[in-house]
mmCIF file of C-alpha atoms in Angstrom:
data_model
loop_
_atom_site.group_PDB
_atom_site.id
_atom_site.type_symbol
_atom_site.label_atom_id
_atom_site.label_comp_id
_atom_site.label_asym_id
_atom_site.label_seq_id
_atom_site.Cartn_x
_atom_site.Cartn_y
_atom_site.Cartn_z
ATOM 1 C CA MET Y 245 257.681 -164.867 41.098
ATOM 2 C CA GLU Y 246 259.355 -166.990 38.170
ATOM 3 C CA ASN Y 247 256.686 -169.518 38.357
ATOM 4 C CA SER Y 248 253.720 -167.469 38.358
ATOM 5 C CA LEU Y 249 254.921 -165.529 35.255
ATOM 6 C CA LYS Y 250 255.726 -169.195 33.477
ATOM 7 C CA GLY Y 251 252.097 -170.169 34.470
ATOM 8 C CA LEU Y 252 250.548 -167.185 32.840
ATOM 9 C CA VAL Y 253 252.673 -167.784 29.892
ATOM 10 C CA LEU Y 254 251.241 -170.810 29.502
ATOM 11 C CA ALA Y 255 247.446 -170.419 29.925
ATOM 12 C CA ALA Y 256 248.087 -167.742 27.283
ATOM 13 C CA GLY Y 257 250.042 -170.210 25.141
ATOM 14 C CA THR Y 258 246.536 -173.026 25.855
ATOM 15 C CA ILE Y 259 244.232 -170.270 25.286
ATOM 16 C CA ILE Y 260 245.573 -168.910 22.029
ATOM 17 C CA THR Y 261 245.827 -172.547 20.349
ATOM 18 C CA CYS Y 262 242.546 -173.458 21.541
ATOM 19 C CA ILE Y 263 241.320 -170.218 19.600
ATOM 20 C CA VAL Y 264 243.594 -171.160 16.444
ATOM 21 C CA ILE Y 265 242.132 -174.577 16.873
ATOM 22 C CA GLY Y 266 238.291 -173.261 17.101
ATOM 23 C CA LEU Y 267 238.703 -170.847 14.017
ATOM 24 C CA GLY Y 268 240.292 -174.004 11.935
ATOM 25 C CA PHE Y 269 237.133 -176.105 12.664
ATOM 26 C CA TYR Y 270 234.870 -173.184 11.920
ATOM 27 C CA ILE Y 271 236.774 -172.084 8.636
ATOM 28 C CA ALA Y 272 236.596 -175.945 8.009
ATOM 29 C CA ARG Y 273 232.844 -176.357 8.036
ATOM 30 C CA GLU Y 274 231.938 -173.495 6.190
ATOM 31 C CA ALA Y 275 233.750 -174.337 3.313
ATOM 32 C CA ARG Y 276 232.448 -177.691 3.389
ATOM 33 C CA ASP Y 277 229.004 -176.140 3.350
ATOM 34 C CA THR Y 278 229.572 -174.050 0.778
ATOM 35 C CA ALA Y 279 231.549 -176.505 -1.244
ATOM 36 C CA SER Y 280 228.388 -178.470 -0.979
ATOM 37 C CA SER Y 281 225.723 -175.634 -1.720
ATOM 38 C CA GLY Y 282 228.177 -175.009 -5.049
ATOM 39 C CA ALA Y 283 228.121 -178.829 -5.693
ATOM 40 C CA GLY Y 284 223.907 -178.872 -5.654
ATOM 41 C CA GLN Y 285 223.537 -175.672 -7.797
ATOM 42 C CA ILE Y 286 226.625 -177.328 -10.465
ATOM 43 C CA ASN Y 287 223.216 -180.364 -10.565
ATOM 44 C CA LYS Y 288 220.428 -178.543 -10.911
ATOM 45 C CA LEU Y 289 221.939 -176.432 -13.903
ATOM 46 C CA ASN Y 290 223.455 -179.766 -15.244
ATOM 47 C CA ALA Y 291 219.648 -180.923 -15.154
ATOM 48 C CA GLU Y 292 218.456 -177.896 -16.458
ATOM 49 C CA PHE Y 293 221.094 -178.232 -19.613
ATOM 50 C CA SER Y 294 220.151 -181.930 -20.931
ATOM 51 C CA ASP Y 295 216.377 -180.989 -20.840
ATOM 52 C CA THR Y 296 217.072 -177.539 -22.852
ATOM 53 C CA SER Y 297 216.879 -179.652 -26.279
ATOM 54 C CA LYS Y 298 213.071 -180.282 -25.025
ATOM 55 C CA THR Y 299 212.277 -176.832 -23.480
ATOM 56 C CA MET Y 300 213.027 -174.989 -26.069
ATOM 57 C CA TYR Y 301 209.170 -175.791 -27.673
ATOM 58 C CA GLU Y 302 207.318 -174.662 -24.594
ATOM 59 C CA GLY Y 303 205.340 -171.797 -26.215
ATOM 60 C CA THR Y 304 207.343 -171.678 -29.402
ATOM 61 C CA GLU Y 305 205.796 -171.658 -33.060
ATOM 62 C CA VAL Y 306 207.264 -173.820 -35.016
ATOM 63 C CA SER Y 307 207.060 -176.094 -38.783
ATOM 64 C CA GLY Y 308 205.777 -178.744 -39.967
ATOM 65 C CA SER Y 309 209.537 -179.708 -40.737
ATOM 66 C CA GLU Y 310 210.638 -178.837 -37.890
ATOM 67 C CA VAL Y 311 208.094 -181.339 -35.601
ATOM 68 C CA LEU Y 312 209.178 -184.178 -38.145
ATOM 69 C CA ASN Y 313 212.897 -183.295 -37.244
ATOM 70 C CA VAL Y 314 211.566 -183.849 -33.348
ATOM 71 C CA ILE Y 315 210.022 -187.298 -34.150
ATOM 72 C CA ARG Y 316 213.245 -188.181 -35.943
ATOM 73 C CA LYS Y 317 215.522 -186.486 -33.273
ATOM 74 C CA PHE Y 318 213.866 -188.111 -29.927
ATOM 75 C CA GLN Y 319 213.013 -191.722 -31.420
ATOM 76 C CA ASP Y 320 215.142 -193.471 -29.302
ATOM 77 C CA GLU Y 321 214.123 -191.738 -26.261
ATOM 78 C CA ALA Y 322 211.525 -191.968 -23.933
ATOM 79 C CA VAL Y 323 209.304 -189.644 -24.560
ATOM 80 C CA GLY Y 324 206.124 -189.364 -26.561
ATOM 81 C CA ILE Y 325 205.437 -186.813 -28.647
ATOM 82 C CA MET Y 326 202.207 -185.970 -29.459
ATOM 83 C CA VAL Y 327 201.018 -183.835 -32.684
ATOM 84 C CA LYS Y 328 197.686 -182.308 -33.255
ATOM 85 C CA THR Y 329 196.963 -181.592 -36.986
ATOM 86 C CA ASN Y 330 193.577 -180.360 -38.454
ATOM 87 C CA LYS Y 331 192.298 -183.974 -39.036
ATOM 88 C CA THR Y 332 193.321 -185.973 -36.546
ATOM 89 C CA SER Y 333 195.455 -186.679 -33.365
ATOM 90 C CA THR Y 334 198.798 -188.698 -33.055
ATOM 91 C CA TYR Y 335 201.347 -190.446 -30.434
ATOM 92 C CA TYR Y 336 204.514 -190.961 -32.029
ATOM 93 C CA ILE Y 337 207.138 -193.030 -29.734
ATOM 94 C CA TYR Y 338 205.559 -193.424 -26.589
ATOM 95 C CA GLN Y 339 201.910 -192.786 -25.339
ATOM 96 C CA PHE Y 340 201.623 -190.192 -22.500
ATOM 97 C CA ASP Y 341 198.539 -188.765 -20.522
ATOM 98 C CA THR Y 342 198.658 -185.020 -21.162
ATOM 99 C CA SER Y 343 197.304 -183.627 -17.563
ATOM 100 C CA SER Y 344 200.015 -186.211 -15.283
ATOM 101 C CA GLY Y 345 202.923 -187.133 -17.955
ATOM 102 C CA GLU Y 346 202.508 -190.902 -16.920
ATOM 103 C CA LEU Y 347 204.377 -192.440 -19.839
ATOM 104 C CA LYS Y 348 202.042 -195.651 -21.617
ATOM 105 C CA GLY Y 349 202.832 -197.992 -24.350
ATOM 106 C CA LYS Y 350 204.852 -197.562 -27.213
ATOM 107 C CA THR Y 351 203.371 -196.708 -30.283
ATOM 108 C CA THR Y 352 203.667 -197.951 -33.541
ATOM 109 C CA GLU Y 353 203.572 -194.390 -35.356
ATOM 110 C CA ASP Y 354 206.742 -192.740 -36.692
ATOM 111 C CA TYR Y 355 208.160 -190.418 -38.595
ATOM 112 C CA LYS Y 356 207.526 -192.318 -41.923
ATOM 113 C CA VAL Y 357 203.763 -192.004 -41.324
ATOM 114 C CA ALA Y 358 204.093 -188.332 -40.723
ATOM 115 C CA GLN Y 359 205.651 -188.099 -43.970
ATOM 116 C CA ASN Y 360 202.962 -189.846 -45.910
ATOM 117 C CA GLU Y 361 200.747 -187.615 -47.540
ATOM 118 C CA LEU Y 362 198.148 -190.557 -48.131
ATOM 119 C CA SER Y 363 197.935 -190.613 -44.329
ATOM 120 C CA ASN Y 364 195.670 -189.252 -41.720
ATOM 121 C CA SER Y 365 198.549 -188.635 -39.304
ATOM 122 C CA TYR Y 366 200.435 -186.179 -41.981
ATOM 123 C CA ILE Y 367 202.122 -183.511 -41.085
ATOM 124 C CA ASN Y 368 202.446 -180.941 -43.416
ATOM 125 C CA PRO Y 369 205.775 -179.371 -43.795
ATOM 126 C CA ASN Y 370 204.456 -176.094 -44.333
ATOM 127 C CA GLY Y 371 201.883 -175.939 -41.234
ATOM 128 C CA ARG Y 372 203.027 -173.888 -38.062
ATOM 129 C CA PHE Y 373 202.558 -175.532 -34.646
ATOM 130 C CA GLU Y 374 202.179 -174.747 -31.522
ATOM 131 C CA GLY Y 375 205.044 -176.038 -29.193
ATOM 132 C CA GLY Y 376 204.409 -177.815 -25.236
ATOM 133 C CA VAL Y 377 206.028 -179.851 -22.852
ATOM 134 C CA VAL Y 378 204.607 -182.366 -20.360
ATOM 135 C CA ARG Y 379 205.811 -183.220 -17.209
ATOM 136 C CA ASP Y 380 205.384 -186.020 -14.814
ATOM 137 C CA SER Y 381 205.349 -185.438 -10.910
ATOM 138 C CA ASN Y 382 208.887 -185.416 -10.665
ATOM 139 C CA GLY Y 383 209.120 -182.819 -13.208
ATOM 140 C CA THR Y 384 211.083 -185.060 -15.905
ATOM 141 C CA ILE Y 385 209.694 -184.176 -19.295
ATOM 142 C CA THR Y 386 208.109 -187.330 -20.486
ATOM 143 C CA GLY Y 387 205.938 -185.570 -23.622
ATOM 144 C CA LEU Y 388 205.737 -182.620 -26.079
ATOM 145 C CA THR Y 389 203.333 -181.359 -27.769
ATOM 146 C CA PHE Y 390 202.627 -179.722 -31.007
ATOM 147 C CA THR Y 391 198.915 -178.376 -32.065
ATOM 148 C CA GLN Y 392 198.614 -176.879 -35.659
ATOM 149 C CA LYS Y 393 196.963 -173.439 -35.955
#
């Protein structure tokens, strides 16, 4: 009788040990999945935050002086700015395709040309412009558009 009791205790201990180990693996797997999901969400928020300086112009009305500031602000980045005044359309920093968002070559135009009142590309600081954002096929912002109202 003692041997059968010892056998039952040993079997029960083995079963309980297996259940505890199984629960440990289950909890570790759930924690890993949760951490992975959280890291993905943090990366997504980080990407959105980095684009905030450009997306803030989408659909907003800004002054001509703000357009000049945008040209100056992004002059060292790989982004194009297209300004359509009542006289002409001018690309600054980079040219880009407004429909596909594909960047083309660098332009020779800069904010000094936009400030020159004798230039066709002159941006009136008191003018009102409607802003827009252009993205490429990867969703990367490659251009900003400003159309005079």
